């Protein structure tokens, strides 16, 4: 019995020790387990960091406008790079040189960026595309899901398909509008009209009378000035004379125009409508009513100064620029107003627009990059995703605006800005630039403007077909597209030389018109026109 008790004690001690050892081991295991978990987490994080992609680097062409000079430190730019993990290498090119720079890069294949903004395949670009200088981006629709979804939501599939070239492919991602709107036009001193008891202008004859009246009161003035060279004036006024020509002509041909009744192209640069139009400008110039600097690109600051000091009282520009002009003047009672399109011999029309606009091209060499798919997918997200679209339009939520139940409210600094919400967003934050904003939702845009702007838009809409559609693009094959390009360049060069000469009086519109027409015909403008008409989609 005594032995049994001794044995029991020994067993009990052993078990106690074993239990103690077991508990100690268990505690150690817990500590060790915790340590292992942390190490595992650290290892996982390290792996995640390793797996996280470096920002994709994209060299990109940007068309710079003097009225909205690009800033690499814009909030939109920095936020886009952060939001979509991209590093843009911006090459900022003055808008006056932009097309030439793009053409040179695509023709020579040197200094070619990865992405080109603010372009379409009108004119020479069609030839370049069909000759292999551009990526047929429609072949890579799987890489552009956000663009595809917007096209579907806006009901623009047919419109976008019309951008295909002769080979049935599309070579750029256009900007998309759910509804085209009247964003710019004739802007002039409403306070002058009120003081003189002059009615708001309805026709170009009315405008002539207003400019003449202002000149009589202010002999040193040049009442009508323009911004950024003649192209803005041309595109906003020529359609009322039945033509659309020059650098921003709606067809992209520079010298042809579209007959909306006959649905065919005609040689607009030698038409009666253009003769009447250029004669009208020549009269304004001759009588000192048109800014003599109009032939050159006018710096935005100089343009503002002319308007704000009363050296000029009328211009063609965009509604959002009114706030800046009114905010910088020291003239008592200074008040600007934007008016619907004036009526000319062909009716009252504004620059033609469609639900698509200039957009994004990818040079062919971009497709040779190993990360081509990533580049395209990134561009698609940056510019066409809901986050990207809002960024380029509204800025950063919590900074420039807030949104509650679908209602957008802008920051006080924008609401109280002398320049107004739209212009302040543009200049300070880089929102609302035609170059980078690819998605335009009418109801969203209208939140940036006042009731006056909505009233003008309604008045324009009630007038009927003020904003006509963009003419169709012919379905050239690469050879015909190249032929068109060869014809287009010398015709445009000659057109510009003569336009300047006619306006400034170096040439007389009546006396020298036939000589001008003869030169344009010798450069085969009629053949150029036939080429376009013969290749329209049947």
XYZ file of C-alpha atoms in Angstrom:
538
model
C 0.000 0.000 0.000
C 2.840 2.293 0.953
C 4.516 1.489 -2.383
C 1.256 2.208 -4.215
C 0.930 5.629 -2.565
C 4.552 6.454 -3.395
C 3.997 5.408 -6.972
C 0.824 7.496 -7.143
C 2.696 10.548 -5.885
C 5.431 10.031 -8.440
C 2.879 9.689 -11.243
C 1.039 12.773 -9.982
C 4.261 14.807 -9.924
C 5.196 13.617 -13.362
C 1.763 14.520 -14.714
C 1.901 17.899 -12.969
C 5.290 18.585 -14.496
C 4.072 17.423 -17.877
C 1.027 19.660 -17.571
C 3.210 22.548 -16.514
C 5.542 21.889 -19.372
C 2.580 21.566 -21.666
C 1.149 24.915 -20.522
C 4.516 26.564 -20.932
C 4.825 25.126 -24.414
C 1.306 26.247 -25.225
C 2.068 29.837 -24.129
C 5.221 29.759 -26.185
C 3.186 28.445 -29.083
C 0.744 31.374 -28.749
C 3.592 33.874 -28.729
C 5.250 32.103 -31.563
C 1.966 31.898 -33.487
C 1.370 35.634 -33.039
C 4.881 36.358 -34.188
C 4.402 34.147 -37.217
C 1.103 35.828 -38.093
C 2.774 39.254 -38.021
C 5.610 37.963 -40.094
C 3.091 36.471 -42.501
C 1.228 39.771 -42.706
C 4.449 41.640 -43.306
C 5.422 39.150 -45.935
C 2.019 39.456 -47.587
C 2.246 43.232 -47.588
C 5.688 43.062 -49.039
C 4.452 40.750 -51.735
C 1.530 43.088 -52.403
C 3.906 46.010 -52.668
C 6.060 44.038 -55.013
C 3.053 43.060 -57.064
C 1.645 46.604 -57.129
C 2.333 47.964 -60.552
C 4.488 50.975 -61.044
C 2.642 53.880 -62.622
C 2.287 53.468 -66.338
C 4.245 56.184 -68.112
C 2.504 57.828 -71.016
C 3.909 60.600 -73.166
C 1.038 62.706 -74.379
C 0.442 65.657 -76.737
C -1.707 68.500 -75.377
C -3.122 71.329 -77.509
C -2.646 74.504 -75.488
C -5.026 77.451 -75.708
C -3.801 80.889 -74.638
C -7.107 81.543 -72.857
C -6.670 78.425 -70.777
C -2.941 77.819 -70.456
C -2.072 74.310 -69.323
C -0.658 73.768 -65.845
C 0.929 70.497 -64.908
C 0.030 71.143 -61.267
C -3.692 71.425 -61.926
C -5.647 69.477 -59.355
C -7.306 67.447 -62.102
C -3.972 66.414 -63.566
C -2.415 65.418 -60.257
C -5.563 63.647 -59.095
C -5.915 61.740 -62.375
C -2.340 60.512 -62.100
C -2.905 59.388 -58.521
C -6.349 57.945 -59.100
C -5.392 55.873 -62.127
C -1.753 55.102 -61.328
C -0.292 56.883 -64.314
C 2.556 59.318 -64.927
C 1.850 61.611 -67.827
C 4.727 63.246 -69.669
C 2.883 66.238 -71.121
C 4.134 67.873 -74.295
C 2.252 71.144 -74.393
C 1.981 72.612 -77.901
C 0.378 75.971 -78.819
C -2.912 75.355 -80.580
C -1.811 77.365 -83.614
C 1.047 74.888 -84.183
C -0.719 71.773 -82.971
C -1.949 70.273 -86.233
C 1.413 70.858 -87.873
C 3.208 69.155 -84.982
C 0.830 66.208 -85.038
C 1.150 65.882 -88.804
C 4.937 65.997 -88.616
C 5.099 63.368 -85.888
C 2.759 60.987 -87.685
C 4.307 61.501 -91.105
C 7.905 61.101 -90.009
C 7.482 58.776 -87.055
C 9.910 60.880 -85.042
C 9.214 62.472 -81.683
C 5.953 60.571 -81.696
C 4.103 60.490 -78.365
C 2.160 57.521 -77.017
C -1.142 59.384 -77.041
C -2.415 62.446 -78.911
C -5.307 64.473 -77.523
C -7.766 66.756 -79.306
C -7.724 65.068 -82.703
C -10.037 63.340 -85.130
C -9.608 61.565 -88.463
C -10.996 64.418 -90.511
C -8.747 65.611 -93.343
C -5.118 64.513 -93.453
C -5.392 62.277 -90.414
C -7.648 59.924 -92.383
C -4.892 59.362 -94.910
C -2.340 58.870 -92.168
C -4.606 56.388 -90.417
C -5.225 54.320 -93.519
C -1.510 54.305 -94.218
C -0.763 52.761 -90.863
C 0.297 55.751 -88.802
C -2.491 55.275 -86.256
C -3.844 52.397 -84.202
C -7.306 51.242 -85.361
C -8.626 51.561 -81.836
C -11.963 49.975 -82.750
C -10.011 46.703 -83.081
C -9.298 46.926 -79.358
C -12.774 47.592 -78.015
C -12.191 45.040 -75.254
C -9.658 47.508 -73.839
C -12.155 50.405 -73.729
C -15.113 49.211 -71.621
C -15.871 52.644 -70.162
C -15.999 54.285 -73.578
C -18.193 51.483 -74.901
C -20.627 51.834 -72.010
C -21.004 55.592 -72.499
C -21.641 55.176 -76.231
C -24.401 52.752 -75.321
C -25.848 54.950 -72.551
C -25.900 58.065 -74.751
C -27.392 56.146 -77.695
C -24.473 57.110 -79.924
C -23.528 53.817 -81.538
C -24.659 54.881 -85.029
C -22.961 58.278 -84.636
C -19.722 56.687 -83.525
C -19.879 54.124 -86.337
C -20.033 57.013 -88.804
C -16.496 57.872 -87.721
C -15.208 54.642 -89.244
C -12.988 55.053 -92.263
C -13.147 53.178 -95.559
C -11.696 50.033 -94.020
C -14.572 49.939 -91.530
C -12.317 50.842 -88.612
C -12.261 53.806 -86.251
C -8.913 55.365 -85.385
C -9.702 57.527 -82.364
C -11.824 57.694 -79.248
C -14.041 60.772 -79.739
C -15.356 62.985 -76.985
C -19.017 62.216 -76.282
C -21.967 64.584 -75.721
C -25.390 63.483 -74.584
C -26.841 66.781 -75.993
C -24.944 69.432 -78.041
C -25.328 72.928 -76.565
C -24.732 76.571 -77.480
C -21.660 77.448 -75.497
C -20.285 80.442 -77.385
C -21.183 83.126 -79.875
C -21.447 86.891 -80.217
C -20.626 88.667 -76.952
C -20.961 92.427 -76.752
C -21.593 95.383 -74.441
C -25.258 95.242 -73.472
C -24.809 98.433 -71.430
C -23.914 100.272 -74.659
C -27.090 99.048 -76.369
C -29.186 100.143 -73.410
C -27.537 103.560 -73.217
C -28.049 104.171 -76.948
C -31.524 102.642 -77.112
C -30.382 100.004 -79.641
C -32.191 96.694 -79.894
C -30.370 93.413 -79.489
C -28.840 92.322 -82.839
C -30.654 89.710 -84.899
C -28.733 89.969 -88.179
C -25.219 90.776 -89.362
C -26.562 94.063 -90.657
C -27.680 94.812 -87.090
C -24.190 94.015 -85.859
C -22.673 96.348 -88.448
C -24.941 99.153 -87.226
C -23.954 98.569 -83.590
C -20.230 98.501 -84.346
C -20.556 101.680 -86.393
C -22.443 103.437 -83.621
C -19.769 102.496 -81.100
C -17.007 103.671 -83.441
C -18.659 107.055 -83.754
C -18.727 107.400 -79.967
C -15.219 105.966 -79.572
C -13.170 106.903 -82.667
C -9.984 105.295 -81.372
C -11.640 101.951 -80.862
C -11.824 98.848 -83.027
C -15.238 97.647 -81.869
C -15.033 93.989 -82.978
C -12.003 92.050 -81.827
C -11.343 88.347 -81.988
C -9.605 85.734 -79.951
C -6.946 83.243 -81.045
C -6.845 84.210 -84.709
C -9.648 84.148 -87.258
C -10.567 80.518 -86.707
C -12.968 81.202 -83.826
C -14.660 84.026 -85.719
C -14.891 81.916 -88.878
C -16.378 78.849 -87.305
C -18.999 80.768 -85.320
C -20.126 83.081 -88.128
C -19.526 81.447 -91.524
C -22.431 78.948 -91.244
C -24.887 81.871 -91.393
C -23.497 82.503 -94.893
C -23.763 78.824 -95.830
C -20.085 77.913 -95.535
C -17.708 76.496 -92.945
C -14.070 76.929 -93.918
C -10.588 77.444 -92.590
C -8.621 75.763 -89.840
C -11.712 74.872 -87.807
C -14.085 74.290 -90.706
C -16.646 71.613 -89.895
C -15.573 69.223 -92.680
C -11.894 69.242 -91.782
C -11.100 69.971 -95.434
C -10.428 73.698 -94.895
C -11.876 74.685 -98.266
C -15.005 72.558 -98.832
C -18.424 73.014 -97.251
C -21.502 70.844 -96.911
C -24.834 71.564 -98.582
C -27.407 70.432 -96.028
C -30.261 70.422 -98.554
C -28.482 68.536 -101.333
C -26.449 66.450 -98.876
C -23.227 66.877 -100.793
C -19.974 68.809 -100.593
C -19.362 71.955 -102.620
C -16.320 74.164 -103.194
C -17.199 76.558 -100.390
C -13.981 78.574 -100.653
C -14.979 79.866 -104.095
C -18.744 80.026 -103.496
C -20.979 83.098 -103.560
C -21.658 82.597 -99.855
C -17.971 82.908 -99.012
C -17.588 85.904 -101.321
C -20.397 87.654 -99.454
C -18.899 86.670 -96.099
C -15.363 87.817 -96.814
C -16.752 90.993 -98.327
C -18.596 91.692 -95.076
C -15.398 91.317 -93.032
C -13.497 93.475 -95.530
C -16.072 96.226 -95.036
C -15.705 96.040 -91.251
C -11.929 96.204 -91.597
C -12.008 99.078 -94.084
C -14.211 101.167 -91.799
C -12.122 100.505 -88.711
C -14.766 98.303 -87.103
C -12.659 95.123 -87.049
C -9.491 94.736 -85.007
C -6.538 95.069 -87.426
C -4.684 92.434 -85.392
C -7.305 89.884 -86.341
C -5.034 88.069 -88.787
C -2.711 86.951 -86.010
C -3.434 84.862 -82.946
C -4.327 87.381 -80.262
C -2.951 86.648 -76.835
C -5.717 86.018 -74.314
C -4.487 88.763 -71.994
C -4.368 91.341 -74.780
C -7.823 90.281 -75.937
C -9.165 90.679 -72.399
C -7.527 94.076 -72.068
C -9.066 95.309 -75.292
C -12.527 94.260 -74.182
C -12.180 95.380 -70.565
C -10.852 98.851 -71.435
C -13.467 99.587 -74.101
C -11.033 99.570 -77.009
C -13.341 96.864 -78.305
C -16.961 96.208 -77.391
C -17.782 92.981 -79.239
C -16.139 89.628 -79.800
C -16.868 85.998 -80.575
C -16.005 83.824 -77.626
C -17.479 81.510 -75.011
C -20.041 82.365 -72.378
C -17.762 81.369 -69.523
C -15.365 84.151 -70.534
C -17.887 86.885 -69.731
C -17.224 86.688 -65.996
C -13.509 87.240 -66.419
C -13.993 90.280 -68.634
C -16.583 91.864 -66.357
C -14.396 91.193 -63.356
C -11.364 92.942 -64.829
C -12.963 96.143 -66.160
C -13.069 99.506 -64.405
C -15.845 100.880 -66.611
C -18.941 101.769 -64.596
C -22.015 99.816 -65.619
C -19.994 97.512 -67.887
C -22.233 94.597 -68.797
C -21.729 91.905 -71.418
C -24.300 89.634 -72.971
C -24.082 86.653 -75.291
C -26.573 86.560 -78.154
C -28.010 83.749 -80.299
C -26.544 83.289 -83.758
C -27.132 86.194 -86.116
C -28.967 85.732 -89.363
C -26.998 85.893 -92.600
C -27.884 85.056 -96.171
C -28.178 81.342 -95.296
C -30.114 81.791 -92.059
C -28.971 81.895 -88.453
C -26.473 79.160 -87.681
C -23.714 78.410 -85.255
C -20.701 76.170 -85.754
C -21.899 72.671 -86.672
C -21.655 70.139 -83.923
C -22.398 66.510 -83.425
C -22.628 64.338 -80.369
C -19.009 63.435 -80.873
C -16.008 65.735 -80.936
C -12.261 65.679 -81.137
C -10.726 62.948 -79.048
C -7.811 60.628 -78.462
C -5.524 58.959 -80.994
C -2.842 56.331 -80.495
C 0.121 56.465 -82.902
C 1.034 53.106 -84.402
C 4.270 52.843 -82.455
C 2.302 52.807 -79.187
C 0.954 49.375 -80.126
C 4.529 48.091 -80.130
C 4.942 48.781 -76.434
C 4.720 45.705 -74.241
C 2.221 47.482 -72.045
C -0.001 48.669 -74.903
C -3.106 47.052 -73.425
C -2.446 48.730 -70.100
C -1.968 52.105 -71.794
C -5.291 51.872 -73.608
C -7.129 50.612 -70.538
C -5.622 53.421 -68.472
C -6.610 56.081 -71.010
C -10.106 54.603 -71.095
C -10.369 54.884 -67.306
C -8.749 58.313 -67.038
C -11.070 59.975 -69.530
C -14.229 57.858 -69.850
C -14.855 56.192 -66.482
C -17.462 57.838 -64.240
C -14.700 58.887 -61.840
C -12.568 60.303 -64.633
C -15.479 62.051 -66.343
C -16.495 63.786 -63.119
C -12.902 64.727 -62.359
C -12.339 66.555 -65.663
C -15.760 68.188 -65.415
C -16.255 69.019 -61.744
C -12.892 68.587 -60.073
C -12.417 66.703 -56.830
C -15.393 66.004 -54.598
C -14.933 67.657 -51.222
C -12.611 70.280 -52.704
C -14.373 71.882 -55.646
C -17.848 70.449 -55.095
C -20.074 68.204 -53.026
C -22.875 65.991 -54.234
C -25.884 64.910 -52.243
C -28.841 63.053 -53.713
C -27.589 63.913 -57.156
C -27.458 67.656 -56.442
C -24.101 69.305 -57.102
C -23.006 72.193 -54.933
C -19.810 74.057 -55.703
C -17.306 75.326 -53.164
C -17.923 78.865 -51.915
C -14.702 80.127 -53.498
C -16.101 79.126 -56.896
C -19.626 80.371 -56.313
C -18.339 83.735 -55.094
C -15.634 84.050 -57.740
C -15.832 87.113 -59.978
C -15.063 84.874 -62.954
C -17.932 82.527 -62.227
C -17.952 78.819 -61.513
C -17.111 77.584 -64.990
C -14.128 79.817 -65.689
C -12.752 79.457 -62.174
C -12.931 75.689 -62.460
C -11.109 75.882 -65.767
C -8.300 78.219 -64.826
C -7.654 77.155 -61.269
C -8.368 73.450 -61.447
C -8.171 72.451 -65.127
C -11.800 71.356 -65.419
C -13.889 71.850 -68.565
C -11.043 71.869 -71.084
C -12.010 70.654 -74.565
C -8.681 68.876 -74.664
C -9.127 66.670 -71.616
C -12.855 66.517 -70.934
C -14.170 63.685 -73.070
C -17.601 63.266 -71.497
C -20.108 66.116 -71.663
C -23.395 65.652 -69.815
C -25.641 68.634 -70.501
C -27.422 68.671 -67.141
C -24.087 68.473 -65.336
C -22.606 71.292 -67.386
C -25.577 73.578 -66.752
C -24.901 73.485 -63.017
C -21.850 75.654 -63.716
C -23.825 78.435 -65.343
C -26.462 80.974 -64.382
C -30.119 81.297 -65.416
C -29.148 83.695 -68.203
C -27.167 81.003 -69.942
C -30.039 78.529 -69.706
C -32.353 81.206 -71.182
C -30.010 81.775 -74.137
C -29.793 78.057 -74.788
C -33.585 77.775 -74.777
C -33.868 80.724 -77.160
C -31.378 79.087 -79.535
C -33.193 75.749 -79.311
C -36.499 77.469 -80.149
C -34.956 78.983 -83.299
C -34.699 75.559 -84.915
C -31.641 74.224 -86.705
C -29.119 76.780 -85.437
C -26.647 74.017 -84.618
C -26.363 71.804 -87.693
C -24.675 68.395 -87.658
C -21.078 67.810 -88.671
C -20.798 66.765 -92.361
C -20.157 63.073 -93.046
C -16.658 61.764 -93.551
C -16.017 60.151 -96.953
C -14.981 56.509 -96.971
C -11.576 56.940 -98.597
C -9.244 54.037 -99.079
C -5.618 54.788 -98.301
C -4.767 55.837 -101.865
C -7.687 58.221 -102.195
C -7.123 59.530 -98.727
C -3.545 60.306 -99.682
C -4.739 61.975 -102.881
C -7.089 64.120 -100.814
C -4.283 65.080 -98.455
C -2.044 66.111 -101.353
C -4.780 68.352 -102.737
C -5.844 69.778 -99.379
C -2.604 71.372 -98.206
C -1.846 73.769 -101.113
C -5.510 74.717 -101.353
C -5.628 75.676 -97.699
C -2.363 77.614 -97.929
C -3.703 79.621 -100.852
C -7.066 80.125 -99.139
C -5.410 81.642 -96.067
C -3.238 83.996 -98.098
C -6.201 85.271 -100.074
C -8.514 85.517 -97.043
C -6.049 87.762 -95.267
C -5.543 89.839 -98.423
C -9.283 90.260 -98.960
C -10.004 91.279 -95.380
C -7.140 93.714 -95.050
C -7.760 95.310 -98.453
C -4.576 94.116 -100.113
C -6.921 92.513 -102.587
C -10.352 93.768 -103.563
C -13.142 91.249 -103.162
C -14.991 92.448 -106.258
C -12.061 93.208 -108.554
C -9.789 90.319 -107.620
C -12.352 87.594 -106.971
C -12.038 85.986 -110.405
C -8.259 85.816 -110.096
C -8.638 84.116 -106.727
C -11.126 81.600 -108.090
C -8.833 80.881 -111.004
C -5.958 80.106 -108.661
C -8.087 77.829 -106.511
C -9.312 76.015 -109.592
C -5.749 75.624 -110.831
C -5.046 73.890 -107.526
C -7.938 71.533 -108.337
C -10.498 72.545 -105.761
C -13.264 71.073 -107.927
C -11.377 67.786 -108.227
C -10.899 67.832 -104.456
C -14.634 68.334 -104.043
C -15.510 65.540 -106.452
C -13.193 63.213 -104.567
C -15.182 63.837 -101.403
C -18.595 63.445 -103.020
C -17.624 60.314 -104.956
C -16.655 58.575 -101.728
C -19.611 59.352 -99.524
C -21.423 56.406 -98.018
C -24.392 55.474 -100.230
